[in-house]
Amino acid sequence: MSFTLAIGEKAPDFRLPATDGKEYALESFAASPYLVVFFTCNHCPFVIGSDEVTRKTAEAFREKGVTFVGINSNSEQTHPNDSFEHMVQRMNEHRFPWVYLRDKEQTAAKAYGALRTPHFYVFDSERRLVYTGRGVDNPRETDKMTVNDLERALTELTNHQPISVPLTNPIGCNVKWEGQDAHWMPADACDLV
């Protein structure tokens, strides 16, 4: 098995606390026809640079049955700004249109094979993976982006078309793994394409 969840595989379950004070599992989103799970954080310039594009995509596809779920798996020992308290503060400030979950034990990051922040996973109505990788081709400077891969995948999915590009490499900071150097990546983590 590769490090990152493969196209066609089922979404791994999770049970994680959110910034809204509730706890969520995969089944919490059962009413949504489609699900986007993405690994994100508070500090990464690639996340900060593309958050508003992600917001627009989430809002545009909400009426088509797409729910977005953000997960922060970063070690707060490596980056104190990625603590749960800072997550709550960030959501209060920005009011993003997604649930923001804390994966302190990094179990979700390992189950999904998250490589970077942001890293997107798009699931169909059966919760099978149909797209994974980047949101856009220049998340740090979205005024220079030329491709929105996430929007294309969601357009195709919600129009019941095959996903033309199911795999791209996520672009961003690597996930900050507990007890490791800030730039460490698991040995079996590799490019998706």
CSV table of C-alpha atoms in Angstrom, one decimal:
chain,number,residue,atom,x,y,z
A,1,MET,CA,0.0,0.0,0.0
A,2,SER,CA,1.3,3.5,-0.8
A,3,PHE,CA,1.6,6.1,1.8
A,4,THR,CA,-1.3,8.2,0.4
A,5,LEU,CA,-4.8,6.9,0.0
A,6,ALA,CA,-5.3,5.6,-3.6
A,7,ILE,CA,-8.0,6.6,-6.0
A,8,GLY,CA,-11.0,4.3,-5.5
A,9,GLU,CA,-10.3,3.6,-1.8
A,10,LYS,CA,-12.9,4.4,0.9
A,11,ALA,CA,-12.5,7.3,3.2
A,12,PRO,CA,-10.9,6.3,6.5
A,13,ASP,CA,-13.0,7.0,9.5
A,14,PHE,CA,-12.0,9.5,12.2
A,15,ARG,CA,-13.4,11.0,15.4
A,16,LEU,CA,-11.9,14.4,16.1
A,17,PRO,CA,-12.8,17.6,18.1
A,18,ALA,CA,-13.7,20.7,16.2
A,19,THR,CA,-13.3,24.4,16.9
A,20,ASP,CA,-17.1,24.7,17.3
A,21,GLY,CA,-16.8,22.5,20.5
A,22,LYS,CA,-18.3,19.4,18.9
A,23,GLU,CA,-16.8,16.1,17.9
A,24,TYR,CA,-17.1,14.8,14.4
A,25,ALA,CA,-16.7,11.4,12.7
A,26,LEU,CA,-17.0,10.5,9.0
A,27,GLU,CA,-20.6,9.5,9.6
A,28,SER,CA,-21.3,13.1,10.8
A,29,PHE,CA,-21.3,14.1,7.1
A,30,ALA,CA,-23.5,11.2,5.9
A,31,ALA,CA,-26.2,13.6,4.6
A,32,SER,CA,-23.7,15.2,2.2
A,33,PRO,CA,-23.6,13.6,-1.3
A,34,TYR,CA,-20.0,14.6,-1.7
A,35,LEU,CA,-17.2,15.2,0.8
A,36,VAL,CA,-13.9,17.1,0.6
A,37,VAL,CA,-11.4,16.3,3.4
A,38,PHE,CA,-8.4,18.5,3.4
A,39,PHE,CA,-5.3,18.7,5.6
A,40,THR,CA,-4.6,22.3,6.5
A,41,CYS,CA,-3.1,24.3,9.4
A,42,ASN,CA,-2.9,27.8,10.8
A,43,HIS,CA,0.6,29.0,9.8
A,44,CYS,CA,1.5,27.7,6.4
A,45,PRO,CA,1.9,30.4,3.8
A,46,PHE,CA,0.5,28.1,1.1
A,47,VAL,CA,-2.6,27.6,3.2
A,48,ILE,CA,-3.0,31.3,4.1
A,49,GLY,CA,-2.3,32.2,0.5
A,50,SER,CA,-5.1,30.0,-0.9
A,51,ASP,CA,-7.7,30.0,1.9
A,52,GLU,CA,-9.9,32.6,0.2
A,53,VAL,CA,-9.9,30.5,-3.1
A,54,THR,CA,-10.8,27.4,-1.1
A,55,ARG,CA,-13.6,29.4,0.6
A,56,LYS,CA,-15.0,30.5,-2.8
A,57,THR,CA,-14.9,26.9,-4.0
A,58,ALA,CA,-16.6,25.5,-0.8
A,59,GLU,CA,-19.3,28.2,-1.1
A,60,ALA,CA,-19.8,27.6,-4.8
A,61,PHE,CA,-20.3,23.9,-4.4
A,62,ARG,CA,-22.3,23.8,-1.2
A,63,GLU,CA,-25.6,23.9,-3.0
A,64,LYS,CA,-24.4,21.0,-5.2
A,65,GLY,CA,-24.1,18.8,-2.0
A,66,VAL,CA,-20.4,19.2,-1.3
A,67,THR,CA,-19.2,19.5,2.3
A,68,PHE,CA,-15.7,20.6,3.2
A,69,VAL,CA,-13.9,19.3,6.3
A,70,GLY,CA,-10.5,20.8,7.3
A,71,ILE,CA,-8.1,18.8,9.5
A,72,ASN,CA,-5.1,20.2,11.2
A,73,SER,CA,-2.6,17.4,12.1
A,74,ASN,CA,0.5,19.5,12.6
A,75,SER,CA,2.5,19.1,15.7
A,76,GLU,CA,2.2,22.1,18.0
A,77,GLN,CA,5.7,21.3,19.4
A,78,THR,CA,7.1,22.0,15.9
A,79,HIS,CA,4.7,25.0,15.3
A,80,PRO,CA,3.0,26.4,18.4
A,81,ASN,CA,0.7,28.4,16.1
A,82,ASP,CA,-0.9,25.2,15.1
A,83,SER,CA,-2.4,24.6,18.5
A,84,PHE,CA,-6.1,24.1,19.0
A,85,GLU,CA,-6.4,27.5,20.7
A,86,HIS,CA,-5.0,29.1,17.6
A,87,MET,CA,-7.4,27.1,15.4
A,88,VAL,CA,-10.4,28.4,17.4
A,89,GLN,CA,-9.0,32.0,17.1
A,90,ARG,CA,-8.5,31.6,13.3
A,91,MET,CA,-12.0,30.3,12.8
A,92,ASN,CA,-13.5,33.1,14.9
A,93,GLU,CA,-11.6,35.6,12.8
A,94,HIS,CA,-12.2,34.2,9.3
A,95,ARG,CA,-15.5,32.3,9.6
A,96,PHE,CA,-14.5,29.7,7.0
A,97,PRO,CA,-17.3,27.6,5.6
A,98,TRP,CA,-16.0,24.3,6.8
A,99,VAL,CA,-15.7,22.3,10.0
A,100,TYR,CA,-12.1,22.6,11.4
A,101,LEU,CA,-10.9,19.5,13.2
A,102,ARG,CA,-7.9,18.8,15.4
A,103,ASP,CA,-5.9,15.6,14.7
A,104,LYS,CA,-3.5,16.0,17.6
A,105,GLU,CA,-2.5,12.3,17.6
A,106,GLN,CA,-2.0,12.5,13.8
A,107,THR,CA,-4.1,9.3,13.2
A,108,ALA,CA,-6.1,10.9,10.5
A,109,ALA,CA,-3.0,12.3,8.7
A,110,LYS,CA,-1.5,8.8,8.8
A,111,ALA,CA,-4.8,7.1,7.6
A,112,TYR,CA,-5.2,9.4,4.7
A,113,GLY,CA,-1.5,9.7,4.0
A,114,ALA,CA,-1.4,13.5,4.1
A,115,LEU,CA,1.7,14.9,2.6
A,116,ARG,CA,1.4,18.7,2.7
A,117,THR,CA,-0.7,21.6,3.8
A,118,PRO,CA,-3.0,22.0,2.0
A,119,HIS,CA,-3.7,18.5,0.7
A,120,PHE,CA,-7.2,17.8,-0.7
A,121,TYR,CA,-9.2,14.5,-0.9
A,122,VAL,CA,-12.5,14.4,-2.8
A,123,PHE,CA,-14.9,11.6,-2.1
A,124,ASP,CA,-18.0,10.6,-4.1
A,125,SER,CA,-21.4,9.6,-2.7
A,126,GLU,CA,-20.0,6.1,-1.7
A,127,ARG,CA,-17.1,7.9,0.0
A,128,ARG,CA,-14.6,6.5,-2.5
A,129,LEU,CA,-11.7,8.7,-3.4
A,130,VAL,CA,-12.0,10.4,-6.8
A,131,TYR,CA,-9.4,13.1,-6.6
A,132,THR,CA,-6.4,13.9,-4.4
A,133,GLY,CA,-3.7,16.5,-4.5
A,134,ARG,CA,-3.4,20.3,-4.8
A,135,GLY,CA,-6.2,22.8,-4.8
A,136,VAL,CA,-4.6,25.2,-7.3
A,137,ASP,CA,-1.2,25.4,-9.1
A,138,ASN,CA,0.0,28.4,-7.1
A,139,PRO,CA,-1.5,28.3,-3.6
A,140,ARG,CA,1.0,30.7,-2.1
A,141,GLU,CA,0.2,33.5,-4.7
A,142,THR,CA,-3.2,32.8,-6.0
A,143,ASP,CA,-3.1,35.9,-8.2
A,144,LYS,CA,-0.6,34.0,-10.3
A,145,MET,CA,-2.5,30.7,-10.4
A,146,THR,CA,-3.5,29.3,-13.8
A,147,VAL,CA,-5.3,26.1,-12.8
A,148,ASN,CA,-7.9,25.3,-10.1
A,149,ASP,CA,-7.7,21.5,-9.9
A,150,LEU,CA,-10.1,21.2,-7.0
A,151,GLU,CA,-12.8,23.2,-8.7
A,152,ARG,CA,-12.4,21.2,-12.0
A,153,ALA,CA,-12.7,17.9,-10.1
A,154,LEU,CA,-15.8,19.1,-8.2
A,155,THR,CA,-17.4,20.4,-11.4
A,156,GLU,CA,-16.9,17.0,-13.0
A,157,LEU,CA,-18.0,15.0,-10.0
A,158,THR,CA,-21.2,17.0,-9.4
A,159,ASN,CA,-22.0,16.8,-13.2
A,160,HIS,CA,-21.6,13.0,-13.0
A,161,GLN,CA,-18.6,13.1,-15.3
A,162,PRO,CA,-15.4,11.1,-15.0
A,163,ILE,CA,-12.6,12.9,-13.2
A,164,SER,CA,-10.2,14.0,-16.0
A,165,VAL,CA,-7.2,14.5,-13.7
A,166,PRO,CA,-7.7,12.4,-10.5
A,167,LEU,CA,-4.1,12.9,-9.2
A,168,THR,CA,-1.9,15.9,-8.7
A,169,ASN,CA,0.9,16.6,-6.3
A,170,PRO,CA,-0.1,18.7,-3.3
A,171,ILE,CA,1.8,22.0,-3.1
A,172,GLY,CA,2.6,23.4,0.4
A,173,CYS,CA,4.5,22.9,3.6
A,174,ASN,CA,5.0,19.3,4.7
A,175,VAL,CA,2.9,18.0,7.6
A,176,LYS,CA,4.7,18.7,10.8
A,177,TRP,CA,5.1,15.2,12.3
A,178,GLU,CA,5.3,14.9,16.1
A,179,GLY,CA,8.9,14.3,17.4
A,180,GLN,CA,10.5,14.9,14.0
A,181,ASP,CA,12.4,17.7,12.3
A,182,ALA,CA,10.2,20.3,10.8
A,183,HIS,CA,11.0,19.2,7.2
A,184,TRP,CA,10.9,15.4,7.9
A,185,MET,CA,8.7,13.2,5.7
A,186,PRO,CA,7.9,9.5,6.2
A,187,ALA,CA,10.2,7.3,4.2
A,188,ASP,CA,7.3,5.9,2.1
A,189,ALA,CA,5.8,9.3,1.3
A,190,CYS,CA,6.4,10.3,-2.3
A,191,ASP,CA,5.0,12.3,-5.1
A,192,LEU,CA,1.6,11.1,-6.3
A,193,VAL,CA,2.4,11.7,-10.0
